[in-house]
Coordinates of C-alpha atoms and ligand atoms in Angstrom, one line a residue:
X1 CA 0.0 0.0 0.0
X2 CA 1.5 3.1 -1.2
X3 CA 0.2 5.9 0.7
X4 CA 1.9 9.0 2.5
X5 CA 0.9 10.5 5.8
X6 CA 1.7 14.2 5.7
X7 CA -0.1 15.7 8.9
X8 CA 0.1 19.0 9.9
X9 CA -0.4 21.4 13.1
X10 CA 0.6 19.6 16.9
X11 CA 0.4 16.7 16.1
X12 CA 2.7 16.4 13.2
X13 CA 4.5 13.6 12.2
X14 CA 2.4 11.4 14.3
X15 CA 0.2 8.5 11.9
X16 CA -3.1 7.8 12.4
X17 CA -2.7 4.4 14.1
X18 CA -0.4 6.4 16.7
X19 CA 1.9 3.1 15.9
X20 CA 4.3 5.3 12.8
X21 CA 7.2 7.3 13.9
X22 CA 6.9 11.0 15.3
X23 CA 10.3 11.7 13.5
X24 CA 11.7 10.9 10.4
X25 CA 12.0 7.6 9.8
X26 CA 15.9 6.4 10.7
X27 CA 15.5 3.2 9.1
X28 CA 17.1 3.8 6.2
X29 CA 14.2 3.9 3.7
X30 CA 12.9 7.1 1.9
X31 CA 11.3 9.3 3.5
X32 CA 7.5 8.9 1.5
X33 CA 5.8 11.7 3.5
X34 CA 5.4 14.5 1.7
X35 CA 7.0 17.3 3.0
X36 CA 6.0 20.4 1.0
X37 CA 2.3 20.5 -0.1
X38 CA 1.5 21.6 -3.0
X39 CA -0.4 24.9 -3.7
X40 CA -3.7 24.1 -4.6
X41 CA -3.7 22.0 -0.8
X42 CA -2.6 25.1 0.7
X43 CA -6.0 26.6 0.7
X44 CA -7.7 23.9 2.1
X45 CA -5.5 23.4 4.9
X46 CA -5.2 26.7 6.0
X47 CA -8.9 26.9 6.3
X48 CA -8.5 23.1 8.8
X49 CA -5.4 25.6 10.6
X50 CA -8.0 28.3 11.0
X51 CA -10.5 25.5 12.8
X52 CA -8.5 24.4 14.7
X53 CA -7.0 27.8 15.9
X54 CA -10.5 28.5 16.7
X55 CA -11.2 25.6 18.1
X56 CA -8.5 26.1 21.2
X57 CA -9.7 29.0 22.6
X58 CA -9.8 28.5 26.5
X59 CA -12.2 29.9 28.7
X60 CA -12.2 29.7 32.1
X61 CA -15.5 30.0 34.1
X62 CA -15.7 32.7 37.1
X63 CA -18.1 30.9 39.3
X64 CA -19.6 27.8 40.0
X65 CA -23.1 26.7 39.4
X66 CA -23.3 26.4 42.6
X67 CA -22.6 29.8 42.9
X68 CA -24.7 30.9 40.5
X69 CA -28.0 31.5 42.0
X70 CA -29.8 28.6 40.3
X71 CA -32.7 26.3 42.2
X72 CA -31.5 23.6 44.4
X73 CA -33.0 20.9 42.5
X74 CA -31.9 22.4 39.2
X75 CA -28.4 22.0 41.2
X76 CA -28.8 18.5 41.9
X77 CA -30.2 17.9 38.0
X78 CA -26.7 20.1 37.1
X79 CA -24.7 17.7 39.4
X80 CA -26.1 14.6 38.2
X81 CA -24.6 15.3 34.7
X82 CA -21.5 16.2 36.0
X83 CA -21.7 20.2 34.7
X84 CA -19.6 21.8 38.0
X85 CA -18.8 25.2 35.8
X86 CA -20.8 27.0 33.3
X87 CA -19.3 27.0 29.7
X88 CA -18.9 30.6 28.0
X89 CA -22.1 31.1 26.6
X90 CA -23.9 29.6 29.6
X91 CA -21.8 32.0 32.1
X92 CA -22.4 34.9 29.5
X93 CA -26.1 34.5 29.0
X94 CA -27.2 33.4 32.7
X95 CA -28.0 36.8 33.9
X96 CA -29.5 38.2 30.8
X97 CA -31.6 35.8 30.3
X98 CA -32.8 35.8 33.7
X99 CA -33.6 39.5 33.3
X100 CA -36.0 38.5 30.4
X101 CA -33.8 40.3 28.0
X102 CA -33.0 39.0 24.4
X103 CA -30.2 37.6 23.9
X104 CA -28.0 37.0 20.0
X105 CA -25.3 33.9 20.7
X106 CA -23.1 33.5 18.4
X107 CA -21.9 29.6 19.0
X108 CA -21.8 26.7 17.8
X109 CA -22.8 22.9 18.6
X110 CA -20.6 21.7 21.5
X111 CA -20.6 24.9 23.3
X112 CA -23.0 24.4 25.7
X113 CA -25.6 26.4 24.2
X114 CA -28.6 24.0 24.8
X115 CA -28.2 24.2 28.8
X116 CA -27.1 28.2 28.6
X117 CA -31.0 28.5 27.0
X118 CA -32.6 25.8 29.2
X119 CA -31.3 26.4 32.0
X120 CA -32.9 30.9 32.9
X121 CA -35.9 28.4 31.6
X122 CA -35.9 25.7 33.7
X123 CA -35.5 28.7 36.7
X124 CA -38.2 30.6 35.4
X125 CA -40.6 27.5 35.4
X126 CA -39.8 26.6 38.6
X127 CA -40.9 30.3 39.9
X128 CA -44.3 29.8 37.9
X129 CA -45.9 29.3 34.6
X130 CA -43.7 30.0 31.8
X131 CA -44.0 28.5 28.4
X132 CA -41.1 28.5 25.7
X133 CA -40.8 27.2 22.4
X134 CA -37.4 25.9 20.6
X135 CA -37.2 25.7 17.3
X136 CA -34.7 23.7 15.4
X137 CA -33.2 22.8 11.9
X138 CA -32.8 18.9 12.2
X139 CA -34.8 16.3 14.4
X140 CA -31.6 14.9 15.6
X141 CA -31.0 18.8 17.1
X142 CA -34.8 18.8 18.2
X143 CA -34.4 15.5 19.6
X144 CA -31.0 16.3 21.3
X145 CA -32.1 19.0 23.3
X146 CA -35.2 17.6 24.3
X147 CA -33.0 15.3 26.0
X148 CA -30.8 17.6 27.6
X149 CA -34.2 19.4 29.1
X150 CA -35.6 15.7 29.9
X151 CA -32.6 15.1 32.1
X152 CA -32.3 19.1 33.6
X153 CA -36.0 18.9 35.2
X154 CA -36.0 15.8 36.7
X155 CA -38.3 15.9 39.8
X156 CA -39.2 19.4 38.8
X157 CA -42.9 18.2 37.5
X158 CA -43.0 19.8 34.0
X159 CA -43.5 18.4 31.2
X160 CA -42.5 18.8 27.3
X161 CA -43.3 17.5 23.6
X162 CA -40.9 16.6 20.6
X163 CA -42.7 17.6 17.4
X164 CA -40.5 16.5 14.2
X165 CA -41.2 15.4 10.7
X166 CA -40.9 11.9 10.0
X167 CA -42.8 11.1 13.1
X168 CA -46.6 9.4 13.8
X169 CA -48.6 12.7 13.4
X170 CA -51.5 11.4 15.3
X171 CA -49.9 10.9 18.1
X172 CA -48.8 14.6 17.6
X173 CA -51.6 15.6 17.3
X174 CA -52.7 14.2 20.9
X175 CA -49.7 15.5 22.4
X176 CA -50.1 18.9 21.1
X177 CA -53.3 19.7 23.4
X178 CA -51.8 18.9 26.6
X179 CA -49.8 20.5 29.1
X180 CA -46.4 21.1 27.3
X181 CA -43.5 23.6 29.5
X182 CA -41.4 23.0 26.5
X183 CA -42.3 22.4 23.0
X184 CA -39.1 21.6 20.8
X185 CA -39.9 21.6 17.1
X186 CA -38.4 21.2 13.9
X187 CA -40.7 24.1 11.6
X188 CA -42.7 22.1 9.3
X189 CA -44.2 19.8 11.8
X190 CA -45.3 22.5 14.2
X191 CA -46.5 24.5 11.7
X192 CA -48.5 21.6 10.3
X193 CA -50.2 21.2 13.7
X194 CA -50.9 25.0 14.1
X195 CA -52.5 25.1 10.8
X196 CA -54.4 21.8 11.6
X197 CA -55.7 24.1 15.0
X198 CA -54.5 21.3 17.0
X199 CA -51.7 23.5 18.7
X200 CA -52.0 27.5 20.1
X201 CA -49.3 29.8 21.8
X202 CA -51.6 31.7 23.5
X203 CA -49.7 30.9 26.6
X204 CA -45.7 31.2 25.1
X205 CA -43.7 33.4 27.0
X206 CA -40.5 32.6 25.4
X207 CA -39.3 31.6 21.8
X208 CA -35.8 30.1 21.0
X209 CA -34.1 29.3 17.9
X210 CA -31.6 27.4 17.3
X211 CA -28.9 27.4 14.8
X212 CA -30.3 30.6 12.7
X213 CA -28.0 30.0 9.7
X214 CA -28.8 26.3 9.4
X215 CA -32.4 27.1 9.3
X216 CA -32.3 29.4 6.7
X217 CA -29.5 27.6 4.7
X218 CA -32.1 24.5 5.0
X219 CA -35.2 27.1 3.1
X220 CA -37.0 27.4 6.9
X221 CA -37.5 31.0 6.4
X222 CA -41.0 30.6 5.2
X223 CA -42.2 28.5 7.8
X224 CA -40.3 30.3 10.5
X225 CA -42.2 33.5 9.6
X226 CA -45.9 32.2 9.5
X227 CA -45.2 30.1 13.3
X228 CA -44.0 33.9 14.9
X229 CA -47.2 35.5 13.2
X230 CA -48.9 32.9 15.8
X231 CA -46.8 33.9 19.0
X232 CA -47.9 36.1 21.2
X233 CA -46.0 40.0 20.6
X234 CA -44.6 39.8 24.3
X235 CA -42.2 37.4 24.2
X236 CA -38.8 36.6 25.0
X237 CA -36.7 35.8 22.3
X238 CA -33.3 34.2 22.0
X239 CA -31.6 33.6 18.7
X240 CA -28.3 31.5 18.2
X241 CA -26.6 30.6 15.4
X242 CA -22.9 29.2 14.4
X243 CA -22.2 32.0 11.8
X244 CA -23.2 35.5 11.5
X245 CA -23.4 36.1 7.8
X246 CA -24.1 40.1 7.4
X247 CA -27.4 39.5 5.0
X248 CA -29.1 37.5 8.1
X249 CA -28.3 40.8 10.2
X250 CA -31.8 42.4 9.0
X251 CA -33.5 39.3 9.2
X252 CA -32.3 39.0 13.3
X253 CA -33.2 42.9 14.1
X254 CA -36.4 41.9 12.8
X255 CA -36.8 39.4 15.3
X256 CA -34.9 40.6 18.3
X257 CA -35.5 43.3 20.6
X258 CA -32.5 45.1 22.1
X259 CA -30.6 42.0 21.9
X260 CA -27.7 41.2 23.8
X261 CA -24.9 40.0 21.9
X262 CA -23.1 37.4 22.6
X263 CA -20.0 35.9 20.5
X264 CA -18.6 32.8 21.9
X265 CA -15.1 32.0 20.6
X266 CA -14.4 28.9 22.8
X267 CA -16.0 26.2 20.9
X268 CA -14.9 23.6 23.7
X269 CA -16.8 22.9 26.8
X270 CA -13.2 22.6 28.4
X271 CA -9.7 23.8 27.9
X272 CA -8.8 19.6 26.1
X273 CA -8.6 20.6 22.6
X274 CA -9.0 18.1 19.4
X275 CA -6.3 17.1 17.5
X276 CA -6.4 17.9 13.6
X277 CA -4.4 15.8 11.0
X278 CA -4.6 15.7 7.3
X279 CA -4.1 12.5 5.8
X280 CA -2.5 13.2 2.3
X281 CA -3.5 10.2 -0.3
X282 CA -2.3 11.1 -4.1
X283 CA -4.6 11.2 -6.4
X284 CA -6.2 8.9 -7.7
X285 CA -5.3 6.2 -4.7
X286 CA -7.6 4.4 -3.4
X287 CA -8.2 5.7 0.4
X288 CA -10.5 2.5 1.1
X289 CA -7.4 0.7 2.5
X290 CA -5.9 3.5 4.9
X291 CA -9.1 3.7 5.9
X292 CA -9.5 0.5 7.0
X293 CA -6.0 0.3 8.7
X294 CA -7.0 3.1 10.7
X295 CA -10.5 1.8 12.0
X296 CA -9.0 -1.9 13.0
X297 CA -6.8 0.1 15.5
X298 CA -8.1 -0.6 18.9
X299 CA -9.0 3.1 20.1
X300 CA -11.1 4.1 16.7
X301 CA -13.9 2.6 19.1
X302 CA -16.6 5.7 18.4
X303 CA -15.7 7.1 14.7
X304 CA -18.2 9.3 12.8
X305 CA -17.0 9.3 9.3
X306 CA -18.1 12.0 6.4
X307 CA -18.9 11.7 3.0
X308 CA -20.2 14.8 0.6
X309 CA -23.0 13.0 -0.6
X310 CA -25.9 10.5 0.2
X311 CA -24.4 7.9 -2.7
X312 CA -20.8 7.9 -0.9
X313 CA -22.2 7.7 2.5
X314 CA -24.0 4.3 1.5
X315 CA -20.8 3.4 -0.6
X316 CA -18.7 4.0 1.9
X317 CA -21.0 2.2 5.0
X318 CA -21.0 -1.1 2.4
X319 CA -17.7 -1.4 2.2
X320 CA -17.0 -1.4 5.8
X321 CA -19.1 -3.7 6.1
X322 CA -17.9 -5.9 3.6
X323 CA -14.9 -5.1 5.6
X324 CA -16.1 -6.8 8.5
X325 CA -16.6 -3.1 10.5
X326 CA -19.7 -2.6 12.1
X327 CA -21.2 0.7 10.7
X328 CA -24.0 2.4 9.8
X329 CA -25.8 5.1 8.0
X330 CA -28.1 8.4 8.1
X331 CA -28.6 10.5 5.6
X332 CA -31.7 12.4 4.1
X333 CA -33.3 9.4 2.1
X334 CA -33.2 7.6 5.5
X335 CA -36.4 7.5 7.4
X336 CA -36.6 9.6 10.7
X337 CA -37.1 5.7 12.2
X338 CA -34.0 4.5 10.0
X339 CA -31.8 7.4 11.3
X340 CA -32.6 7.5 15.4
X341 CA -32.0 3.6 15.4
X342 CA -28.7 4.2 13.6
X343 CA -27.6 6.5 15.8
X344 CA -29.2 5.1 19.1
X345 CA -27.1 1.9 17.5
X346 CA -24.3 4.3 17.7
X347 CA -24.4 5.9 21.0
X348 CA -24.8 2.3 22.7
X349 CA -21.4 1.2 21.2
X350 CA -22.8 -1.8 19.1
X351 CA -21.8 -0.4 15.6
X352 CA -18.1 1.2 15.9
X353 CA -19.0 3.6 12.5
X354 CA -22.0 6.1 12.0
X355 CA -21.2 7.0 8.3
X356 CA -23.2 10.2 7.8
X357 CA -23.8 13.8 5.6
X358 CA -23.4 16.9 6.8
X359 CA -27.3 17.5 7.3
X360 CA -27.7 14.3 9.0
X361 CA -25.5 14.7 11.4
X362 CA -26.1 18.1 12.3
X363 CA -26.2 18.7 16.1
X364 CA -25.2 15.1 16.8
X365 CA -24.4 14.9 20.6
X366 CA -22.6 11.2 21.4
X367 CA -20.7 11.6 24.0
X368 CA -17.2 9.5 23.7
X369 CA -17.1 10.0 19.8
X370 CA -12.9 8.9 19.6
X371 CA -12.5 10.0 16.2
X372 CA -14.2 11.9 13.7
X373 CA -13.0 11.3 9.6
X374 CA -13.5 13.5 6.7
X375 CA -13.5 11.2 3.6
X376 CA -13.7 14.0 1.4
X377 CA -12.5 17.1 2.6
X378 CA -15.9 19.5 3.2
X379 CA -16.8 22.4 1.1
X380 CA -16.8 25.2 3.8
X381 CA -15.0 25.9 6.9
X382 CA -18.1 26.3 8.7
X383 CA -19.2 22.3 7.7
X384 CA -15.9 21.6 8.3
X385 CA -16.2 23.1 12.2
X386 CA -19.3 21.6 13.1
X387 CA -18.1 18.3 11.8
X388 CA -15.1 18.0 13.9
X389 CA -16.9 19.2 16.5
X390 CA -18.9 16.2 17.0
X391 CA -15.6 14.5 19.0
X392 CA -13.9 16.0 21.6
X393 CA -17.1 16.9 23.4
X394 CA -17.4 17.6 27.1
X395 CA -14.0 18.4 27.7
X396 CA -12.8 15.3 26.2
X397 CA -9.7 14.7 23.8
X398 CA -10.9 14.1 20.3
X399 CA -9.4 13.4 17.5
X400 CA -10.2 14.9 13.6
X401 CA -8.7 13.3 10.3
X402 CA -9.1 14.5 6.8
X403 CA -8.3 12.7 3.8
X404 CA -6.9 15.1 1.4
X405 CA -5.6 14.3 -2.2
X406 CA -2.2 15.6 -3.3
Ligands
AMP501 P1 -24.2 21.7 23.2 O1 -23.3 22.8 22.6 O2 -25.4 22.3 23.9 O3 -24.6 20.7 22.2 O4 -23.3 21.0 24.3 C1 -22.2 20.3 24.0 C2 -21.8 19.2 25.1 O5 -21.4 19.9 26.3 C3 -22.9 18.3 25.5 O6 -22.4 17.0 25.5 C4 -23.3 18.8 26.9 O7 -23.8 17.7 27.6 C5 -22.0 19.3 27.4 N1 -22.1 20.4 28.4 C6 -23.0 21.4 28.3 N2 -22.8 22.3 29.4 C7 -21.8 21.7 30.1 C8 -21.1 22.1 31.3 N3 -21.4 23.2 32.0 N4 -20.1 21.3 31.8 C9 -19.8 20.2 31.1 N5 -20.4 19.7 30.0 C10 -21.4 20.5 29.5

């Protein structure tokens, strides 16, 4: 097998398998790394430089949560998860939020920004009646934070409804008339039950939404709209979103009032960082092989691997399987039920590889994920943060490889 290993950044000189060489070889043979790249890469892996620049950012929390003011048994909830110290958004947004202002949060998936909006919430409903709504792009997102509010109000009595696409609508439909503290929705779906009168906001108090640029990259706009025609004027509103792309400026002011503006630069939950290595194939090489070196070593135990489109991502899960690698996939021509027992599959550690889009894996939270792979090497920085992000979670070491042809 004929393939170089040219990785770049900390952890240079270091192969995948953590078995090759940190220096140059002294064993007499060549040298087959390559030790200049060539122009055209240049690009490419500046922009993985710049994530990973961004990526290490430390932040170091002022107080304690149980410093912070917050309910005893929201404490206890906080305790039981093991969150001792707010992240930077949470710390940052506490107070505002608290004060019923609105707040603009620039950050991105694996900052902590599902408790830092639950958690003024869960306070809030704990001192009395106090409805909110979150809206997000994916089901997996809606689903995800869901969870993290299922697990934050334990013993707390309140109570809250899922509502996402793909899902048994009658069911929904029952749901959507009873007592709900939280309602987490993916847009089409809620608006589906609003317009089918089976759902009101007479009573919402507070509207969330989650991952802005996502939701208008993924055509929500529309939908978005016609559900905040239904929501009561008064509100709280709190907007966050990974990017802040000047044409959705006009868009937030619209929707905000008086905002306060967060921008989080620490995309970690704790000062571990993840390591970044490119993995340089040349062209035309097949990168099956490398690919399956790297997954038979012992500590590739959680591994979400990439692909550009919904054809490779099936490719790619055959293969491993042919392989003899447990895997899986989720894409968009996956049903919602395909997709949830792929990745609950996934989180319980009985297939090692979630092969997956972009879109599909948008929001992912597994805790332990050991490695995450780029196949292809993504389109945009931004895919390319979000994806790496998905290991390394929690203050945990991850590690982040991309196959890039020479
Ligand atoms: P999020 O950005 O909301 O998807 O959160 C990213 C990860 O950080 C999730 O696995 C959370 O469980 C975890 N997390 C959130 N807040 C804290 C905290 N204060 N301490 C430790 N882990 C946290």
């Amino acid at each position: 097998m004929s393939h170089r290993y040219a990785t770049r950044g900390k952890n240079s000189r270091r192969s995948p398998n953590g078995k090759g060489p940190k220096a140059a070889p002294s064993n007499g043979r060549p040298d087959r790394r390559k030790k200049k790249k060539k122009e055209s890469d240049l690009k490419r892996s500046d922009l993985i430089q710049q994530a990973q620049v961004r990526k290490e950012v430390v932040f170091e929390a002022s107080f304690d949560f149980s410093e912070s003011g917050l309910h005893d048994k929201l404490l206890k909830n906080l305790e039981a998860k093991g969150y001792t110290k707010p992240t930077e958004i949470q710390e940052k947004s506490l107070k505002a939020q608290l004060e019923g202002r609105d707040i603009l949060g620039i950050a991105k998936t694996g900052s902590g920004k599902t408790a830092a909006f639950l958690l003024p919430i869960l306070q809030k409903q704990i001192e009395g009646k106090f409805q909110a709504l979150v809206l997000a792009p994916t089901r997996e997102l809606a689903l995800q934070i869901s969870d993290e509010y299922r697990s934050l109000n334990k013993g707390l009595g309140l109570y809250n409804s899922t509502f996402i696409g793909g899902t048994n609508m009658n069911k929904d439909l029952e749901l959507a008339g009873k007592r709900n503290d939280l309602i987490v929705a993916t847009p089409g779906r809620l608006l589906d039950l609003y317009q089918r009168g089976a759902i009101h906001f007479k009573a919402l108090k507070c509207l969330i939404i989650d991952e802005f640029d996502r939701m208008l990259d993924m055509g929500f706009e529309r939908d978005l709209n016609k559900i905040i025609d239904a929501l009561p004027i008064e509100r709280q509103n709190l907007l966050f979103s990974a990017t802040l792309d000047p044409n959705q400026e006009r868009k937030i002011q619209a929707l905000l009032n008086n905002p306060v503006r967060l921008q989080i630069s620490s995309g970690n939950t704790s000062n571990d960082h993840i390591q970044q290595e490119l993995i340089e194939v040349a062209a035309g090489e097949s990168k099956m092989p490398i690919l399956i070196d790297m997954l038979k070593q012992d500590d590739f135990n959680r591994v979400i691997l990439f692909a550009e489109t919904k054809r490779w991502v099936s490719k790619l899960k055959r293969k491993l399987s042919q392989a003899g690698i447990r895997a899986d996939e989720i894409h968009g021509d996956k049903s919602q039920n395909y997709r949830q027992k792929a990745l609950n599959k996934f989180k319980k550690g009985h297939i090692q590889v979630l092969v997956a889009t972009d879109v599909a894996a948008r929001g992912i939270d597994v805790d332990d994920v050991s490695h995450v792979i780029n196949y292809q090497i993504p389109q945009t920085l931004d895919s390319y943060i979000h994806r790496v992000g998905r290991t390394g979670r929690a203050g945990k070491t991850g590690m982040a490889y991309t196959f890039v042809e020479s």
